[in-house]
C-alpha positions as YAML, in Angstrom:
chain: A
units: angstrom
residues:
- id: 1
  name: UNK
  ca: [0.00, 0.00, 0.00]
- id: 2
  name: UNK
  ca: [1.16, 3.45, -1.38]
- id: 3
  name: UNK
  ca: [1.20, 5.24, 2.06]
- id: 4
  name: UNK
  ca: [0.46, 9.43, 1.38]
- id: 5
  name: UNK
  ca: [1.85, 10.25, 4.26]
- id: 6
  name: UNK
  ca: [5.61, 8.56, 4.44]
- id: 7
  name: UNK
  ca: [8.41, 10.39, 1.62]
- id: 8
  name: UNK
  ca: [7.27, 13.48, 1.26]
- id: 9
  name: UNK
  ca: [8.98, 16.90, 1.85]
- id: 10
  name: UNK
  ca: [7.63, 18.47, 4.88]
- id: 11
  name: UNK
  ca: [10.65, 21.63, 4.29]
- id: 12
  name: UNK
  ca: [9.69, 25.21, 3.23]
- id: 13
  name: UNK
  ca: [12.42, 27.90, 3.58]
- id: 14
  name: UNK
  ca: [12.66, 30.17, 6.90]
- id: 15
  name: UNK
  ca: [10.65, 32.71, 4.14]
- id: 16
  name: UNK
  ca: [7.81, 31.09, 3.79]
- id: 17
  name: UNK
  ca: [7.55, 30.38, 7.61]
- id: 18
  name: UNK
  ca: [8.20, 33.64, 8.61]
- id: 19
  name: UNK
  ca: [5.14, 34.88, 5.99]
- id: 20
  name: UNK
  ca: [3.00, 32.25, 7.52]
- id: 21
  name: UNK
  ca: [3.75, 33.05, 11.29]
- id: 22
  name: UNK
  ca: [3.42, 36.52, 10.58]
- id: 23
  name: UNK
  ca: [0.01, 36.24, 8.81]
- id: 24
  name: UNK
  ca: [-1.47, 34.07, 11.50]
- id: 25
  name: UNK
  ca: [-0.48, 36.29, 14.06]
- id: 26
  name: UNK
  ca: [-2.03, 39.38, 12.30]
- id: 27
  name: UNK
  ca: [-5.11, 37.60, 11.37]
- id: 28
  name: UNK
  ca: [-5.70, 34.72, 13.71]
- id: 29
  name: UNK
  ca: [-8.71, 37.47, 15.32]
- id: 30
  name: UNK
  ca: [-10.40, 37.70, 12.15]
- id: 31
  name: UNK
  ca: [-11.86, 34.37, 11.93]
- id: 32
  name: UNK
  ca: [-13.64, 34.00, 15.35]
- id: 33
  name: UNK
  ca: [-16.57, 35.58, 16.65]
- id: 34
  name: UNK
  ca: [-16.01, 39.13, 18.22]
- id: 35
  name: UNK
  ca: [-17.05, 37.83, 21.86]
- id: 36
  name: UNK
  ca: [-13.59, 35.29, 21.33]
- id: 37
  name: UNK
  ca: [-11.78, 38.04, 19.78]
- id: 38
  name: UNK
  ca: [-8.13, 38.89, 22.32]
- id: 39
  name: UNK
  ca: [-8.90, 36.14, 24.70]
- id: 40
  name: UNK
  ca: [-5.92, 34.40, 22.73]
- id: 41
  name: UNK
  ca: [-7.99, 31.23, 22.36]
- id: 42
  name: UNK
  ca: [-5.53, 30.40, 19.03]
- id: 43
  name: UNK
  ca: [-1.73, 29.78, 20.68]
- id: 44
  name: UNK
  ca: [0.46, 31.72, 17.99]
- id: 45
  name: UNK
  ca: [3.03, 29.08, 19.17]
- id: 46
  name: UNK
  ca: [3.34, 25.61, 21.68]
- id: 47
  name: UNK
  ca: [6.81, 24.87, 23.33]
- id: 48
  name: UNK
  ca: [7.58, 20.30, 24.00]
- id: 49
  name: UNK
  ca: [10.22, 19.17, 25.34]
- id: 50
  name: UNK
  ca: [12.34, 17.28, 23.11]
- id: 51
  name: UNK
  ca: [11.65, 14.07, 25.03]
- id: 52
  name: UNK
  ca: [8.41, 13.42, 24.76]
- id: 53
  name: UNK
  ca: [8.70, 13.16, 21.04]
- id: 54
  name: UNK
  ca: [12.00, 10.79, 21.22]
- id: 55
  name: UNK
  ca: [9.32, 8.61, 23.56]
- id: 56
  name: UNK
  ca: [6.75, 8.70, 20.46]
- id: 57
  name: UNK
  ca: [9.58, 8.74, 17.71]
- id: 58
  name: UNK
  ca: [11.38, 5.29, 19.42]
- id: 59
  name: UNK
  ca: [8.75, 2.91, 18.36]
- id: 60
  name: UNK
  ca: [9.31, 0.74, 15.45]
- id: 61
  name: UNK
  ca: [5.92, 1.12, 14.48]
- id: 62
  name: UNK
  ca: [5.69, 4.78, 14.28]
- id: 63
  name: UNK
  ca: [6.78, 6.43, 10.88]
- id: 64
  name: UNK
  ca: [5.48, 10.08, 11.37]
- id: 65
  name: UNK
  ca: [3.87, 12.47, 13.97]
- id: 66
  name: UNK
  ca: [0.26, 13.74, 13.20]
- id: 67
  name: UNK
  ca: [-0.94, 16.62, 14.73]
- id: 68
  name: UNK
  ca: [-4.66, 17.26, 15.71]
- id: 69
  name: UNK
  ca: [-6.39, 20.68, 17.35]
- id: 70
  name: UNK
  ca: [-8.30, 20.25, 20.60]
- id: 71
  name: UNK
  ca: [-9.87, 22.40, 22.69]
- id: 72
  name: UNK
  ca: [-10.34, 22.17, 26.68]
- id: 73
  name: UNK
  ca: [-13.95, 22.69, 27.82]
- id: 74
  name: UNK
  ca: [-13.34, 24.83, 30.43]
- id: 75
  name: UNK
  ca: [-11.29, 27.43, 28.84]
- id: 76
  name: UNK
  ca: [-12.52, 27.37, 24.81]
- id: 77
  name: UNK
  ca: [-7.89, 27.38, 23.75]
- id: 78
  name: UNK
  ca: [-6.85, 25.71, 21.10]
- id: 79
  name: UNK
  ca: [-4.38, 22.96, 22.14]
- id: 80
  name: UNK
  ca: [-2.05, 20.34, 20.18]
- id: 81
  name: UNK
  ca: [-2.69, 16.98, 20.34]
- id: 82
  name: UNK
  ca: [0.32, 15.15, 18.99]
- id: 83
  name: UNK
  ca: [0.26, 11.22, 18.00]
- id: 84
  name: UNK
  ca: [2.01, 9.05, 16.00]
- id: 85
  name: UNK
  ca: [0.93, 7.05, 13.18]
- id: 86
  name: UNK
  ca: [2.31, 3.45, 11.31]
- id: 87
  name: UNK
  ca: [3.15, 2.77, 8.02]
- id: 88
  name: UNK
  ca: [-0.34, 2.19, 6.67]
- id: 89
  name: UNK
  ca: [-1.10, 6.16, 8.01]
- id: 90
  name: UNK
  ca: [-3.19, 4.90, 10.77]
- id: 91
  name: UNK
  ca: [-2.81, 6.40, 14.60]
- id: 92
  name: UNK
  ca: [-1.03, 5.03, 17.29]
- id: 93
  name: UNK
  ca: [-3.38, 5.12, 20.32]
- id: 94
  name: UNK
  ca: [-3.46, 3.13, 23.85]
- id: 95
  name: UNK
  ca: [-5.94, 0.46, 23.66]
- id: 96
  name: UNK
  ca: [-7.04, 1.71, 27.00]
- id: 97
  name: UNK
  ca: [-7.43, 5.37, 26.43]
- id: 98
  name: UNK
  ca: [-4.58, 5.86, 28.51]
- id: 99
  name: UNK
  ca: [-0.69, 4.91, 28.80]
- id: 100
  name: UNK
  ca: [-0.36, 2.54, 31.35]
- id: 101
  name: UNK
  ca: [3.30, 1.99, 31.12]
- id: 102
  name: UNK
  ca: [6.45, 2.61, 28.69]
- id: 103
  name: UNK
  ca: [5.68, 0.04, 26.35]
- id: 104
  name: UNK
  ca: [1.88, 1.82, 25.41]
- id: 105
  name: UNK
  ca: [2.34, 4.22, 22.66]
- id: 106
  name: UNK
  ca: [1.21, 7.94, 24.26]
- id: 107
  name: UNK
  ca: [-0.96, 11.15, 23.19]
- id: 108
  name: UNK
  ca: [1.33, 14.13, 23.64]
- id: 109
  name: UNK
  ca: [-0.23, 17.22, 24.94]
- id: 110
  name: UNK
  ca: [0.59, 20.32, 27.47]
- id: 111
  name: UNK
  ca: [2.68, 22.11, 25.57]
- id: 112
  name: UNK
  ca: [3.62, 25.73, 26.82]
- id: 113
  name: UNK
  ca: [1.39, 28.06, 24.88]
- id: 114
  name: UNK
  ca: [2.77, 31.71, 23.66]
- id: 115
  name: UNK
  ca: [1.07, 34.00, 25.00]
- id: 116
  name: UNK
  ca: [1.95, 33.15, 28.46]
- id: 117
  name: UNK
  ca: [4.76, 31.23, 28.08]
- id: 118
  name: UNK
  ca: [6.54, 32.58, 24.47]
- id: 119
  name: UNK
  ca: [9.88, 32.03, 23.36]
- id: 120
  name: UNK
  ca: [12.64, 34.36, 23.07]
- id: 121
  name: UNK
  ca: [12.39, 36.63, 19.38]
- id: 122
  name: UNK
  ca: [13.09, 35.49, 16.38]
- id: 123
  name: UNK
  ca: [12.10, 35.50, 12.88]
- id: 124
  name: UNK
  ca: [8.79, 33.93, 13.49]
- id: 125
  name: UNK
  ca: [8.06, 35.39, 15.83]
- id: 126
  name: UNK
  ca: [8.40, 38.98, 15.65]
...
């Protein structure tokens, strides 16, 4: 099976991120309802340790990270939700919801959101 996801060329130049992050940031208001609007509900950027993706990266079945939106009910934010996924481009989940030790693949979450907790400047972020 011809798997869409594996091979391809995830790379754009520091150019084209730096348009991107910038456009985001200067429009990410103009696509929610005005009650929503500077409550920062859209994180312009979420900080991981390096770790917690080595733990999802080291199984043999896991060819690529996929990464879904959430949002917490209490507070409306946007949050990543960060899995891996095998060779036939299906997810890696726990069979029983949760990670119940090391061997269990695991859902990645809780990263530091910016605002609150943003990174130093740079060119995507400034």
């Amino acid at each position: 099976m011809n798997n869409q996801f594996l091979g391809r060329d995830h790379c754009i130049s520091l150019d084209d991120a730096k348009k991107m992050t910038k456009k985001f940031r200067a429009d990410k208001d103009k696509i929610v309802k005005d009650e929503y609007k500077g409550k920062h509900l859209r994180p312009a950027c979420e900080s991981f340790d390096r770790a917690v993706f080595d733990k999802l990266l080291q199984r043999e079945d896991c060819k690529g990270l996929r990464i879904y939106y959430g949002m917490k009910p209490d507070d409306h934010r946007v949050h990543a939700i960060i899995v891996g996924f095998d060779a036939d481009g299906k997810d890696i989940l726990p069979t029983t919801g949760v990670a119940m030790d090391a061997t269990d693949p695991i859902i990645v979450e809780n990263g530091l959101p910016c605002p609150n907790s943003c990174p130093p400047p740079s060119g995507l972020n400034g």
